CSV table of C-alpha atoms in Angstrom, one decimal:
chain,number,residue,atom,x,y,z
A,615,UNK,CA,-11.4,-47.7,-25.4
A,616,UNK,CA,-14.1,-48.0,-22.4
A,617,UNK,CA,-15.1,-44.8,-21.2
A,618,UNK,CA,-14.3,-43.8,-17.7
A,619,UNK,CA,-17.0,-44.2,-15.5
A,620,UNK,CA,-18.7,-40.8,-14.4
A,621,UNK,CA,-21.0,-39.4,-11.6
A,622,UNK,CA,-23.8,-37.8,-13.8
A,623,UNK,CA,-24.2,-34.1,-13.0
A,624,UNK,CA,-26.5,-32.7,-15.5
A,625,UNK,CA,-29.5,-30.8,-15.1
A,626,UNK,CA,-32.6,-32.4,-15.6
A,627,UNK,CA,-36.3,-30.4,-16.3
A,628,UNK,CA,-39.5,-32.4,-16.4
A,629,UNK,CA,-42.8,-31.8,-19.4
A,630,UNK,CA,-41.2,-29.6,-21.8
A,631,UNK,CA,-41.8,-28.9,-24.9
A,632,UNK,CA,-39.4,-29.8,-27.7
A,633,UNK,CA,-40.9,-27.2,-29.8
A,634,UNK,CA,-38.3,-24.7,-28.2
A,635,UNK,CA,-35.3,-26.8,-28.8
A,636,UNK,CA,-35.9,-26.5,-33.1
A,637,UNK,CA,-35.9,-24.9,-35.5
A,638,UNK,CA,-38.8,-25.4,-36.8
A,639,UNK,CA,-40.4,-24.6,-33.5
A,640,UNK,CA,-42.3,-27.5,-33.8
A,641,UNK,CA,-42.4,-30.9,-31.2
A,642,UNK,CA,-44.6,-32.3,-28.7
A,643,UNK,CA,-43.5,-32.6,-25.0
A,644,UNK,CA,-40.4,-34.3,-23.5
A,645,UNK,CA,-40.8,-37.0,-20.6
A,646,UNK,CA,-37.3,-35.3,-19.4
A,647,UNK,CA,-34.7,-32.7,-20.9
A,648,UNK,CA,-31.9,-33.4,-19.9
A,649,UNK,CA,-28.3,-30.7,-20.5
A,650,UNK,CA,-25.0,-32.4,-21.0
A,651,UNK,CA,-22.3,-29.6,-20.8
A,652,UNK,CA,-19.0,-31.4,-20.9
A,653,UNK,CA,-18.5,-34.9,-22.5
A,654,UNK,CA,-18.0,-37.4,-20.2
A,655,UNK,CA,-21.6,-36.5,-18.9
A,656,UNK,CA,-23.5,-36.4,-22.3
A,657,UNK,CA,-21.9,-40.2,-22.5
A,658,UNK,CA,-22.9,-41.3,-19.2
A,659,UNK,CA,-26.6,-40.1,-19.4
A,660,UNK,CA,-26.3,-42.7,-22.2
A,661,UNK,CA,-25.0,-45.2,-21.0
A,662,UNK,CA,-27.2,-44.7,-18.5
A,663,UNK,CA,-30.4,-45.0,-20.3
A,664,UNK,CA,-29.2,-47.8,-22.8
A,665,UNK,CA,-28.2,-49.8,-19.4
A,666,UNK,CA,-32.3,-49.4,-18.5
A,667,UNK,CA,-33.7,-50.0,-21.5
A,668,UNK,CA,-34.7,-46.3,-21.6
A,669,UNK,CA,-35.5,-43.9,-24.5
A,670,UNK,CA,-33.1,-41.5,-25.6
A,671,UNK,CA,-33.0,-38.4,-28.1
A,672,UNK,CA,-29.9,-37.1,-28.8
A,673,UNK,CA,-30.4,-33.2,-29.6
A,674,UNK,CA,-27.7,-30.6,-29.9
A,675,UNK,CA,-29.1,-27.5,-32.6
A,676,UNK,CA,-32.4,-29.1,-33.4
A,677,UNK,CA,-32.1,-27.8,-37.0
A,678,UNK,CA,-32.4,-31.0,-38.9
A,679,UNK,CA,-34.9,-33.0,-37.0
A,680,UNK,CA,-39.0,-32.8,-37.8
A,681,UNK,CA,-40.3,-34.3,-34.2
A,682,UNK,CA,-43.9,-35.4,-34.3
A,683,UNK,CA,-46.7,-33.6,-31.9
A,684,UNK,CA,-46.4,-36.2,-29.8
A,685,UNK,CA,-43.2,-35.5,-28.9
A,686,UNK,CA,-41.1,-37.9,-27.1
A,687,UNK,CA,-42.0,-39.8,-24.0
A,688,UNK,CA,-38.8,-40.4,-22.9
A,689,UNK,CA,-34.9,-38.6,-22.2
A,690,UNK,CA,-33.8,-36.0,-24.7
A,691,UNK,CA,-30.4,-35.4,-24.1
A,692,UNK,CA,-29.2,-31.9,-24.9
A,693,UNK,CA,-25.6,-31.6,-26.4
A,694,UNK,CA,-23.8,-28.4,-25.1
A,695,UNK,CA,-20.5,-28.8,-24.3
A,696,UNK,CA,-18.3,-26.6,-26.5
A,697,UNK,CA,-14.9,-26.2,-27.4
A,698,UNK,CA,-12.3,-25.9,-30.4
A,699,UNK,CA,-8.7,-27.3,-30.2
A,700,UNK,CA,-5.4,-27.8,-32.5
A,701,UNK,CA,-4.3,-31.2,-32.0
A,702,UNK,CA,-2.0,-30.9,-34.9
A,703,UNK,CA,-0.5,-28.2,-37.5
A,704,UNK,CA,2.3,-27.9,-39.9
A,705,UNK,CA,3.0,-25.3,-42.4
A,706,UNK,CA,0.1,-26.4,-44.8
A,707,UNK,CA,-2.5,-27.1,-42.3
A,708,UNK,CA,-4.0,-27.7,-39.2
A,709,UNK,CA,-6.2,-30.8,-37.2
A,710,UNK,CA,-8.8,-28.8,-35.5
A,711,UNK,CA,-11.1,-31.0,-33.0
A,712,UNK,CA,-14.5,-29.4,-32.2
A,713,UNK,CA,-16.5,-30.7,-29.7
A,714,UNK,CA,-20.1,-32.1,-30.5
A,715,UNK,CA,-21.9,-29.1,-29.3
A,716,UNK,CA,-20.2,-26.0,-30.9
A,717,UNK,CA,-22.6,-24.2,-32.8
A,718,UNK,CA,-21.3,-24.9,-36.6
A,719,UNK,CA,-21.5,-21.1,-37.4
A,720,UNK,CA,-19.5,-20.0,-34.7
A,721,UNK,CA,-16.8,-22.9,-35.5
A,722,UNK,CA,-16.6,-22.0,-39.3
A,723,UNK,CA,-16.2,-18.0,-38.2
A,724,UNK,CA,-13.2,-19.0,-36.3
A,725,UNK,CA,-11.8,-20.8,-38.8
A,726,UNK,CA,-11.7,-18.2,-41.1
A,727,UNK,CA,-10.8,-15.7,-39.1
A,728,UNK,CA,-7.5,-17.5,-38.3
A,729,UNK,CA,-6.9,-18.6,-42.1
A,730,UNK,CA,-8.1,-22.2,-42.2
A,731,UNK,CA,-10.0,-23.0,-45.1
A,732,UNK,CA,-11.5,-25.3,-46.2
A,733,UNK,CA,-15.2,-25.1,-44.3
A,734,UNK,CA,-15.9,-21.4,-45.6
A,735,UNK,CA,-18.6,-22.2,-47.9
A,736,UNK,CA,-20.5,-24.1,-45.1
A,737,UNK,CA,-21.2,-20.6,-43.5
A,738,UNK,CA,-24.5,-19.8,-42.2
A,739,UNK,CA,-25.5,-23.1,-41.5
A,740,UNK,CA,-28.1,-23.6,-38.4
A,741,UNK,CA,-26.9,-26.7,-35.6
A,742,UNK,CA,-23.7,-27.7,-34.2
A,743,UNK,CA,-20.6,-29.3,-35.4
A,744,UNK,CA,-21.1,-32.9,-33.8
A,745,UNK,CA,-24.2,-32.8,-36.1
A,746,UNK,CA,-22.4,-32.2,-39.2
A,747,UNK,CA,-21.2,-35.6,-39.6
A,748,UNK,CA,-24.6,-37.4,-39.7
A,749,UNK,CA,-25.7,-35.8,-42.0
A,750,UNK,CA,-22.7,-35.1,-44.1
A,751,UNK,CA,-23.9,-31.6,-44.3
A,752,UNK,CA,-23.2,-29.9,-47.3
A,753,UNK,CA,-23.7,-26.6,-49.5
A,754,UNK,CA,-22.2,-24.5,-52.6
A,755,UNK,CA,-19.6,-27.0,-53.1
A,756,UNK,CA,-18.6,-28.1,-49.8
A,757,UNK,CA,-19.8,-30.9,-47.8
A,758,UNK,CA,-18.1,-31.7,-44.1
A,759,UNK,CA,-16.9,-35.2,-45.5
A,760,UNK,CA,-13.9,-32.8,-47.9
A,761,UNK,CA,-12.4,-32.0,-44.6
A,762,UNK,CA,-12.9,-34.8,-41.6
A,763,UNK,CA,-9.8,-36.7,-40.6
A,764,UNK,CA,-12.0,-38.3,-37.8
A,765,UNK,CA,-15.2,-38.7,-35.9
A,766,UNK,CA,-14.8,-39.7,-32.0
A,767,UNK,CA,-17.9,-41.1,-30.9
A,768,UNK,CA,-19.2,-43.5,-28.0
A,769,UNK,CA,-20.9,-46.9,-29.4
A,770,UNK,CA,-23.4,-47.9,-27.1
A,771,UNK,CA,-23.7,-51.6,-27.9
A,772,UNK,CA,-19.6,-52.2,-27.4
A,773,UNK,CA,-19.7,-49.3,-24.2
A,774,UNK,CA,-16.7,-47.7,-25.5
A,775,UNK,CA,-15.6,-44.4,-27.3
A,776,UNK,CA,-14.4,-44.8,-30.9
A,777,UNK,CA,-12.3,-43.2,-33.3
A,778,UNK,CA,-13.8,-43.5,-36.5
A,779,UNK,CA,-12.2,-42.7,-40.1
A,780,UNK,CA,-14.0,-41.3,-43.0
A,781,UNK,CA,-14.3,-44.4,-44.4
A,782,UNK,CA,-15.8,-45.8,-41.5
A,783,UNK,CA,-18.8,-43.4,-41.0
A,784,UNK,CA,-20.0,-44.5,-44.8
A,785,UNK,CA,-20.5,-40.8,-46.0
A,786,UNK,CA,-22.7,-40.1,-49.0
A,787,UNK,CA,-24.9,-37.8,-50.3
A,788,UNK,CA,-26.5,-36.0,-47.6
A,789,UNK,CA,-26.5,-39.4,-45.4
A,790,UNK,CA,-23.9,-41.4,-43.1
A,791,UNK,CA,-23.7,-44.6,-41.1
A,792,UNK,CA,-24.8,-42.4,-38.3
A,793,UNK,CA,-28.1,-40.7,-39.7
A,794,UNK,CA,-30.8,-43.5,-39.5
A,795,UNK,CA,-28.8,-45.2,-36.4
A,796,UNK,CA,-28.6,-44.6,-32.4
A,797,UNK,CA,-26.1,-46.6,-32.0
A,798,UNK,CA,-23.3,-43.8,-31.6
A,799,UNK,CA,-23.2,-40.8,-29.9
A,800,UNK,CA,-20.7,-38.3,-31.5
A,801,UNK,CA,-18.8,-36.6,-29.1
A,802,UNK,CA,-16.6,-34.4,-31.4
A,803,UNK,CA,-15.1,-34.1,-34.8
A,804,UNK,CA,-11.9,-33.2,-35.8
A,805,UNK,CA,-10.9,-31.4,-39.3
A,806,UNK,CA,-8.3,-31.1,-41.4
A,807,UNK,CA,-7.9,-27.7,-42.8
A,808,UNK,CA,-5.5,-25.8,-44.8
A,809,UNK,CA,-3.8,-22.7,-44.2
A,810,UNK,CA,-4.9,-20.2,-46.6
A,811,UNK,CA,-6.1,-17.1,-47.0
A,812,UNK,CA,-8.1,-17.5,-49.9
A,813,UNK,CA,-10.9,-20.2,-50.0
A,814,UNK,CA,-11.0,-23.8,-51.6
A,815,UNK,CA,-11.4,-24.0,-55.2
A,816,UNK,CA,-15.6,-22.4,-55.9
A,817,UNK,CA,-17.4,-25.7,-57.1
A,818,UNK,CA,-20.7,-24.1,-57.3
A,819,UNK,CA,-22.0,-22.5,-60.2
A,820,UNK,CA,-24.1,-19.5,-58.7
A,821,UNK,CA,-21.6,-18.6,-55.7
A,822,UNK,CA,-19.0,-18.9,-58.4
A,823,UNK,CA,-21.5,-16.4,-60.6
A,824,UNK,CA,-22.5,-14.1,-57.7
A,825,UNK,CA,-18.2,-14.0,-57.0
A,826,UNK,CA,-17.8,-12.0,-60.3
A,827,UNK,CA,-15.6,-15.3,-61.4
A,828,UNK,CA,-15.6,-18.7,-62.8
A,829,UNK,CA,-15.8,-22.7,-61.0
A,830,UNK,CA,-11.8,-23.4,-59.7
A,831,UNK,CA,-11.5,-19.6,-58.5
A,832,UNK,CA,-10.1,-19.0,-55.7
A,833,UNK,CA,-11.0,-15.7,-53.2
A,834,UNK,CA,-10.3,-14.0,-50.1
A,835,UNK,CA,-11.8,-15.9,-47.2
A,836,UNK,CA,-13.7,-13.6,-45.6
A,837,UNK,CA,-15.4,-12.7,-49.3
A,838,UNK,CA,-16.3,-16.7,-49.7
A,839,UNK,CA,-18.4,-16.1,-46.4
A,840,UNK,CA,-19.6,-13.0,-46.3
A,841,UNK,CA,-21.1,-14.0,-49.9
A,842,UNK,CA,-22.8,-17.3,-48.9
A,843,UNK,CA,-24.4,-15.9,-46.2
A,844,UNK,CA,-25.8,-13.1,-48.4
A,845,UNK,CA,-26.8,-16.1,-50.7
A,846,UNK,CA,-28.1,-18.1,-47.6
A,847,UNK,CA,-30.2,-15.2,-46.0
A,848,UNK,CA,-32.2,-14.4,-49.6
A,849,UNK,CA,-33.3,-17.8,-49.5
A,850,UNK,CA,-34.5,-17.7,-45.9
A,851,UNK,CA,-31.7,-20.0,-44.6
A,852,UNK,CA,-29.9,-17.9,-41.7
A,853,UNK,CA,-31.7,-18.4,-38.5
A,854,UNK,CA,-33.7,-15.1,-37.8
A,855,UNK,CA,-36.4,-15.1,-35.0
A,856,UNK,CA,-38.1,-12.5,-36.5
A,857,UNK,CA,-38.4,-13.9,-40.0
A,858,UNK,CA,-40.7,-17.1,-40.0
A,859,UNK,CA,-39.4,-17.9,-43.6
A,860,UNK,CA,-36.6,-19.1,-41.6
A,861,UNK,CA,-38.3,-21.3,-39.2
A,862,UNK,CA,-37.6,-24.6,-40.9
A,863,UNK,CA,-35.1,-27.4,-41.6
A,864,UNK,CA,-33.2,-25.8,-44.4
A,865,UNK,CA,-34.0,-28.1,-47.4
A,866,UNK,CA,-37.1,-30.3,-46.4
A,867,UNK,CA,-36.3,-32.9,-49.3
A,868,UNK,CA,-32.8,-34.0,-51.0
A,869,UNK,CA,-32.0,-33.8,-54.8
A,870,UNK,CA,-33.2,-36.8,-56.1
A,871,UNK,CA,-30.4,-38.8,-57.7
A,872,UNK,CA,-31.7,-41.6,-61.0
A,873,UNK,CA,-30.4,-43.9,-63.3
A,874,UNK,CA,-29.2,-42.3,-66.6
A,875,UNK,CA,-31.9,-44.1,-68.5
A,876,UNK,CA,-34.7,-42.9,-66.5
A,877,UNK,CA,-33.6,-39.3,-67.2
A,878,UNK,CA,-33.5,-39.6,-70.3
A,879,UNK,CA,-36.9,-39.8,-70.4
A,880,UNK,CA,-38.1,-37.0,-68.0
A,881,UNK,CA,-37.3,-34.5,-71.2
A,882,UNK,CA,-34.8,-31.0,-70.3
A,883,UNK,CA,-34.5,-30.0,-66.9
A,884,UNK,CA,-31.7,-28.9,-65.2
A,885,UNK,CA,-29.3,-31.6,-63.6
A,886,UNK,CA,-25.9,-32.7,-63.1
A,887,UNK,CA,-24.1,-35.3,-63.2
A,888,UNK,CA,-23.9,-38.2,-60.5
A,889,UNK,CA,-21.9,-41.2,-59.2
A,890,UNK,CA,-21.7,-44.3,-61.1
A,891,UNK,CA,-23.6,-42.9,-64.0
A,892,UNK,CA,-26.7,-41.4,-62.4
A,893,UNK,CA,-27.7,-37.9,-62.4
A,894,UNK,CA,-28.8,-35.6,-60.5
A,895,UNK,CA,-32.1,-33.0,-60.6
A,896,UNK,CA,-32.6,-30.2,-58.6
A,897,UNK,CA,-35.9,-31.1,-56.2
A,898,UNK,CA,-36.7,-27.3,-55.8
A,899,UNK,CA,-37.1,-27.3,-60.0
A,900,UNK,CA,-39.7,-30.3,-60.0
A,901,UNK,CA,-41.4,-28.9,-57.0
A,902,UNK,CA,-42.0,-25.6,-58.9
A,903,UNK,CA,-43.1,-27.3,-61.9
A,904,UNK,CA,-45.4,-29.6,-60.6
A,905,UNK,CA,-47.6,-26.6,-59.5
A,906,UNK,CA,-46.2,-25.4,-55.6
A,907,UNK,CA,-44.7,-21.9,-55.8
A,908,UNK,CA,-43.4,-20.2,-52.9
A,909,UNK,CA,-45.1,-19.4,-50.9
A,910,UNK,CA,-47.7,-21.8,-51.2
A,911,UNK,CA,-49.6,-22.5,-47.7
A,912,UNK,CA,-51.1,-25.7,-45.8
A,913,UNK,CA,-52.4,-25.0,-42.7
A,914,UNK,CA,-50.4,-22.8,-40.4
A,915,UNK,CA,-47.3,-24.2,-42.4
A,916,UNK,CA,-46.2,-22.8,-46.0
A,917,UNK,CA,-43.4,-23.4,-48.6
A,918,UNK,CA,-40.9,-20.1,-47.7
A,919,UNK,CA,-41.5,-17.2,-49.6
A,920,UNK,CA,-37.4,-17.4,-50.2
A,921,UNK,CA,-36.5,-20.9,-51.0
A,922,UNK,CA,-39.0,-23.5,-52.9
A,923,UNK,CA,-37.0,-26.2,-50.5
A,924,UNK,CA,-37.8,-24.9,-47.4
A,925,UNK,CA,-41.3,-25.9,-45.4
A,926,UNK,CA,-41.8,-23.2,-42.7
A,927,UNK,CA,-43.8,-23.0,-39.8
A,928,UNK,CA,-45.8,-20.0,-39.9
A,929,UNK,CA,-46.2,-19.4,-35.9
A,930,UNK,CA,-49.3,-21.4,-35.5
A,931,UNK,CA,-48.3,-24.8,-38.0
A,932,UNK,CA,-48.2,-28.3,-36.4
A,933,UNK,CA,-46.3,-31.2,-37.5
A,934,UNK,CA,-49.0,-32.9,-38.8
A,935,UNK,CA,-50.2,-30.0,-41.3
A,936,UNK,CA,-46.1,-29.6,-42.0
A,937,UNK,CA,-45.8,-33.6,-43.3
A,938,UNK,CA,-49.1,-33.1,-44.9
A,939,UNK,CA,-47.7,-30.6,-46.9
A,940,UNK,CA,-44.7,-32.2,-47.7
A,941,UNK,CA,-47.3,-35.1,-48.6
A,942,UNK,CA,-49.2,-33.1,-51.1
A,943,UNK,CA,-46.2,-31.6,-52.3
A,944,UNK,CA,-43.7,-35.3,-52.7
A,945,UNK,CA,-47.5,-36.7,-54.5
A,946,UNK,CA,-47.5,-33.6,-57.0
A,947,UNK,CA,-44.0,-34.4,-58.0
A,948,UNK,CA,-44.5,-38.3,-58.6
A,949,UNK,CA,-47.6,-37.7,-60.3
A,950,UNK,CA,-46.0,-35.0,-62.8
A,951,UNK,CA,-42.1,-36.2,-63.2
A,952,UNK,CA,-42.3,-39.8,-62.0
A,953,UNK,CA,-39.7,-38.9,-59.5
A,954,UNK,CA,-39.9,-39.7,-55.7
A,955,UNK,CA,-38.3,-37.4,-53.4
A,956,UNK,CA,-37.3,-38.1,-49.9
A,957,UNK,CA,-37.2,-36.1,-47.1
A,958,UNK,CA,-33.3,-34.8,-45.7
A,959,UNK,CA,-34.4,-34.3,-41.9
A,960,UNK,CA,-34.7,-37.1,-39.8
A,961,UNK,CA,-38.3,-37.5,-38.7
A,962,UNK,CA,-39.1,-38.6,-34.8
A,963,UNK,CA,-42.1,-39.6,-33.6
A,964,UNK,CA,-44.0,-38.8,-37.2
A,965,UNK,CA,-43.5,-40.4,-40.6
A,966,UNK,CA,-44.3,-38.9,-44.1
């Protein structure tokens, strides 16, 4: 369906720096920022800039993007329209459609404060919902693909707004059809949740643990949360200003996922099992072992003190001694194990 067309009314600040618009609190300067507060104007600013052949960064929580010192010479666009809406409910469940810019948090708090599960186990983590799909975020068990009925989205090259299924945005392991692509902007998600007031089956082994119970329990809602974000704030992965273990990505590198007969000749290590016969190792475990303890410092920049995974600015890093740790760290991890690992963020303006 083509989009209506729109008078643009956004607000529009020239040299800033992207640094404040991450997590990592890392980025060059912006030619432009640019704020989008309802829909139709996020969609015309692109439109706008794919009509002029014009650079565009699409930005809504900054948590899962490393952006090079450089920053961007060209538009970001700033996601902040917000909003969460039944369009559909029975007596099992509801279709919940959350608009691109709702903070994630704030969406999955609602949800279980009105008995939706399904999303409780996703708790605590940094960016908004219209980001969730791109990356096919995911943690203790849970990943956003469980739950989507639909992503509505606007595809630049065919200048209209889509409504794409599950099967359609190519979900996988920490990856989509949208993650290393421009060519949509997603403009909201909707979920399909249960009505419940006790959480999805526990998948993962240490929420299950830290529960008191077994995998396939089942508990209170508000317990599932309040417990992952206990989990999530140990390991330095709830947003805290004053805490500069926090000031990262989350996870700087996914678990790397190889052939069954490669493992098998790595020797034991934890893992798990993968699709189509592959497994599955833990990256923060081969980090470890292949000498880089928390804590462990680059310039400015430092493996958190919390959470082997997580590369932190330390208030005066850059992102060139950030991806020159990750360097030295991905190196030390081929050179012991034979493994690569890859980075989960995407990367702007900077490469590893």
């Amino acid at each position: 369906m083509k989009p209506p067309q729109c008078e643009l009314r956004v607000s529009v600040v020239t040299d800033t720096s992207l640094a404040a618009y991450t997590t990592l609190r890392l980025g060059g300067h912006a030619g432009t920022v640019t704020n989008a507060v309802h829909t139709d104007e996020a969609v015309a600013a692109v439109r706008k800039a794919t009509a002029e052949g014009r650079p565009l960064l699409v930005l809504a929580g900054g948590s899962n993007v490393v952006i090079g010192d450089s920053g961007f010479d060209g538009e970001v666009l700033l996601l902040r329209d917000r909003g969460v809406e039944v369009v559909g409910e029975d007596a099992s469940g509801v279709l919940v459609r959350v608009s691109a810019g709702e903070p994630w948090d704030d969406f999955v708090a609602y949800a279980v404060a009105n008995g939706w599960s399904g999303v409780e186990c996703l708790s605590g983590i940094p960016g908004a919902a219209g980001s969730t799909p791109i990356q096919n975020v995911g943690a203790y068990g849970q990943e956003v693909a469980h739950t989507i009925e639909a992503v509505h989205a606007y595809d630049r090259i065919a200048d209209e707004t889509r409504v794409m299924s599950p099967a359609d945005c190519g979900f996988g392991y920490r990856s989509s059809v949208f993650k290393h692509d421009d060519r949509h902007l997603v403009t909201a998600v909707d979920f399909r949740l249960a009505r419940s007031a006790e959480s999805a089956p526990i998948r993962y082994a240490e929420l299950a643990r830290t529960l008191g119970g077994s995998a396939g329990d089942r508990v209170p809602l508000r317990q599932a949360r309040d417990t992952v974000l206990k989990l999530r704030a140990g390991k330095g992965m709830v947003l805290d200003p004053e805490d500069r273990d926090t000031w990262s990505v989350g996870s700087f590198f996914t678990n790397p996922v190889v052939p069954a007969e490669f493992f098998a000749t790595l020797g034991e290590m934890p893992h798990w099992p993968g699709a189509d016969g592959t497994v599955k190792i833990p990256a923060a475990w081969l980090i470890e072992r292949s000498g880089f303890p928390k804590g462990y410092a680059g310039d400015g920049v430092a493996i958190s003190g919390k959470h082997t995974l997580a590369l932190t600015n330390r208030g005066d890093g850059s992102t060139a001694a950030l991806l020159d740790l990750a360097r030295t760290i991905r190196d030390g991890v081929r050179a012991r194990f034979g493994v690569e690992l890859h980075p989960e963020p995407v990367l702007i303006n900077c490469a590893l």
